[in-house]
Each structure stands twice: as structure tokens, then as C-alpha cells.
């Protein structure tokens, strides 16, 4: 539960709602976002594993 909850009529809610509608109507964009997030996750994971492997050297 959030300590500060925004109202449904706020500017941030409306902006998020509009972005969500736009992404939902463009499946290619959803796919591209998924690819970018996946590649970013793998990149970070490889950096962490490399740090762990070279820790004792």
C-alpha cells in the first residue's frame, strides 16, 4: 500500500492511461519494449556474473 495515493483525475494518471492505451493498440511497440527489457536484463546479468567470477583474482 502506498503512503501517498494519487487521484484518478490527476495529470500523472491521465498520462499513464493514455500511454497504456497507445501501447495496447500497437502490438509491435509492446514486442519492441519486451525485447529491449530482455536484452537489458541479460546485459546486466552478464556484468554481475563477470564481477562474481573475477572477484577473487
Coordinates of N, CA and C in Angstrom, one line a residue:
X1 N 0.8 -1.2 0.0 CA 0.0 0.0 0.0 C 0.9 1.2 0.0
X2 N 0.5 2.2 -0.9 CA 1.3 3.4 -1.0 C 0.9 4.4 0.1
X3 N 1.9 5.1 0.6 CA 1.6 6.1 1.6 C 0.9 7.3 0.9
X4 N 1.3 7.6 -0.3 CA 0.6 8.7 -1.0 C -0.1 8.1 -2.2
X5 N -1.4 8.2 -2.3 CA -2.1 7.7 -3.4 C -2.6 8.9 -4.3
X6 N -2.4 8.7 -5.6 CA -2.9 9.8 -6.5 C -4.3 9.6 -6.8
X7 N -5.0 10.6 -7.1 CA -6.4 10.5 -7.5 C -6.5 10.1 -9.0
X8 N -7.6 9.5 -9.4 CA -7.8 9.1 -10.8 C -7.8 10.3 -11.8
X9 N -8.1 11.4 -11.3 CA -8.2 12.6 -12.2 C -6.9 13.4 -12.3
X10 N -5.8 12.9 -11.7 CA -4.5 13.6 -11.7 C -3.9 13.6 -13.1
X11 N -2.9 14.5 -13.3 CA -2.2 14.5 -14.6 C -1.4 13.3 -14.9
X12 N -0.7 12.8 -13.8 CA 0.1 11.6 -14.0 C -0.8 10.4 -14.3
X13 N -1.9 10.2 -13.7 CA -2.8 9.1 -14.0 C -3.3 9.2 -15.5
X14 N -3.7 10.4 -15.9 CA -4.2 10.5 -17.3 C -3.1 10.3 -18.3
X15 N -1.8 10.7 -18.0 CA -0.7 10.5 -18.9 C -0.4 9.0 -19.0
X16 N -0.4 8.3 -17.8 CA -0.1 6.9 -17.8 C -1.2 6.1 -18.5
X17 N -2.5 6.5 -18.4 CA -3.6 5.9 -19.0 C -3.5 6.0 -20.5
X18 N -3.1 7.2 -21.0 CA -3.0 7.4 -22.4 C -1.9 6.6 -23.0
X19 N -0.7 6.6 -22.3 CA 0.4 5.8 -22.8 C 0.0 4.3 -22.8
X20 N -0.7 3.8 -21.8 CA -1.1 2.4 -21.7 C -2.0 2.1 -22.9
X21 N -3.0 3.0 -23.2 CA -3.9 2.8 -24.3 C -3.1 2.7 -25.6
X22 N -2.1 3.6 -25.8 CA -1.3 3.6 -27.0 C -0.5 2.4 -27.2
X23 N 0.1 1.9 -26.1 CA 0.9 0.7 -26.2 C 0.0 -0.5 -26.4
X24 N -1.2 -0.6 -25.8 CA -2.1 -1.7 -26.0 C -2.6 -1.7 -27.5
X25 N -2.7 -0.6 -28.1 CA -3.2 -0.6 -29.5 C -2.1 -0.8 -30.5
X26 N -0.8 -0.9 -30.1 CA 0.3 -1.1 -31.0 C 1.1 -2.3 -30.5
X27 N 0.8 -3.5 -31.0 CA 1.5 -4.7 -30.5 C 2.9 -4.8 -30.9
X28 N 3.3 -4.1 -32.0 CA 4.7 -4.1 -32.4 C 5.5 -3.3 -31.3
X29 N 5.0 -2.3 -30.8 CA 5.6 -1.5 -29.7 C 5.8 -2.3 -28.5
X30 N 4.8 -3.1 -28.1 CA 4.9 -4.0 -27.0 C 6.0 -5.0 -27.2
X31 N 6.1 -5.5 -28.3 CA 7.1 -6.5 -28.6 C 8.5 -5.8 -28.5
X32 N 8.7 -4.7 -29.1 CA 10.0 -4.0 -29.0 C 10.3 -3.6 -27.6
X33 N 9.4 -3.2 -26.8 CA 9.7 -2.9 -25.4 C 10.1 -4.2 -24.7
X34 N 9.5 -5.3 -25.0 CA 9.9 -6.6 -24.4 C 11.3 -7.0 -24.8
X35 N 11.6 -6.8 -26.0 CA 13.0 -7.1 -26.5 C 14.0 -6.3 -25.8
X36 N 13.8 -5.0 -25.7 CA 14.7 -4.1 -25.1 C 14.9 -4.4 -23.6
X37 N 13.8 -4.7 -22.9 CA 13.9 -5.1 -21.5 C 14.7 -6.4 -21.3
X38 N 14.4 -7.4 -22.2 CA 15.1 -8.7 -22.1 C 16.6 -8.5 -22.4
X39 N 16.9 -7.8 -23.4 CA 18.4 -7.6 -23.7 C 19.1 -6.8 -22.6
X40 N 18.4 -5.8 -22.0 CA 19.0 -5.1 -20.9 C 19.2 -6.0 -19.7
X41 N 18.2 -6.9 -19.4 CA 18.3 -7.8 -18.3 C 19.5 -8.7 -18.5
X42 N 19.6 -9.3 -19.6 CA 20.7 -10.2 -19.9 C 22.1 -9.5 -19.8
X43 N 22.1 -8.2 -20.3 CA 23.4 -7.5 -20.3 C 23.8 -7.2 -18.8
X44 N 22.8 -6.8 -18.0 CA 23.1 -6.6 -16.6 C 23.6 -7.9 -15.9
X45 N 22.9 -9.0 -16.2 CA 23.2 -10.3 -15.6 C 24.6 -10.7 -16.0
X46 N 25.0 -10.5 -17.2 CA 26.4 -10.9 -17.6 C 27.4 -10.0 -16.9
X47 N 27.1 -8.8 -16.7 CA 28.0 -7.9 -15.9 C 28.2 -8.4 -14.5
X48 N 27.1 -8.8 -13.9 CA 27.1 -9.3 -12.5 C 27.9 -10.6 -12.4
X49 N 27.6 -11.5 -13.3 CA 28.3 -12.8 -13.3 C 29.8 -12.6 -13.5
X50 N 30.2 -11.7 -14.4 CA 31.6 -11.4 -14.6 C 32.3 -10.8 -13.4
X51 N 31.6 -10.0 -12.7 CA 32.1 -9.4 -11.4 C 32.3 -10.5 -10.4
X52 N 31.3 -11.5 -10.3 CA 31.4 -12.6 -9.4 C 32.6 -13.5 -9.7
X53 N 32.8 -13.8 -11.0 CA 33.8 -14.7 -11.4 C 35.2 -14.1 -11.2
X54 N 35.4 -12.8 -11.3 CA 36.7 -12.2 -11.2 C 36.9 -11.6 -9.8
X55 N 36.0 -11.9 -8.9 CA 36.1 -11.3 -7.5 C 37.4 -11.7 -6.8
X56 N 37.8 -12.9 -6.9 CA 38.9 -13.4 -6.1 C 40.3 -13.2 -6.7
X57 N 40.3 -12.7 -8.0 CA 41.6 -12.6 -8.7 C 42.3 -11.3 -8.4

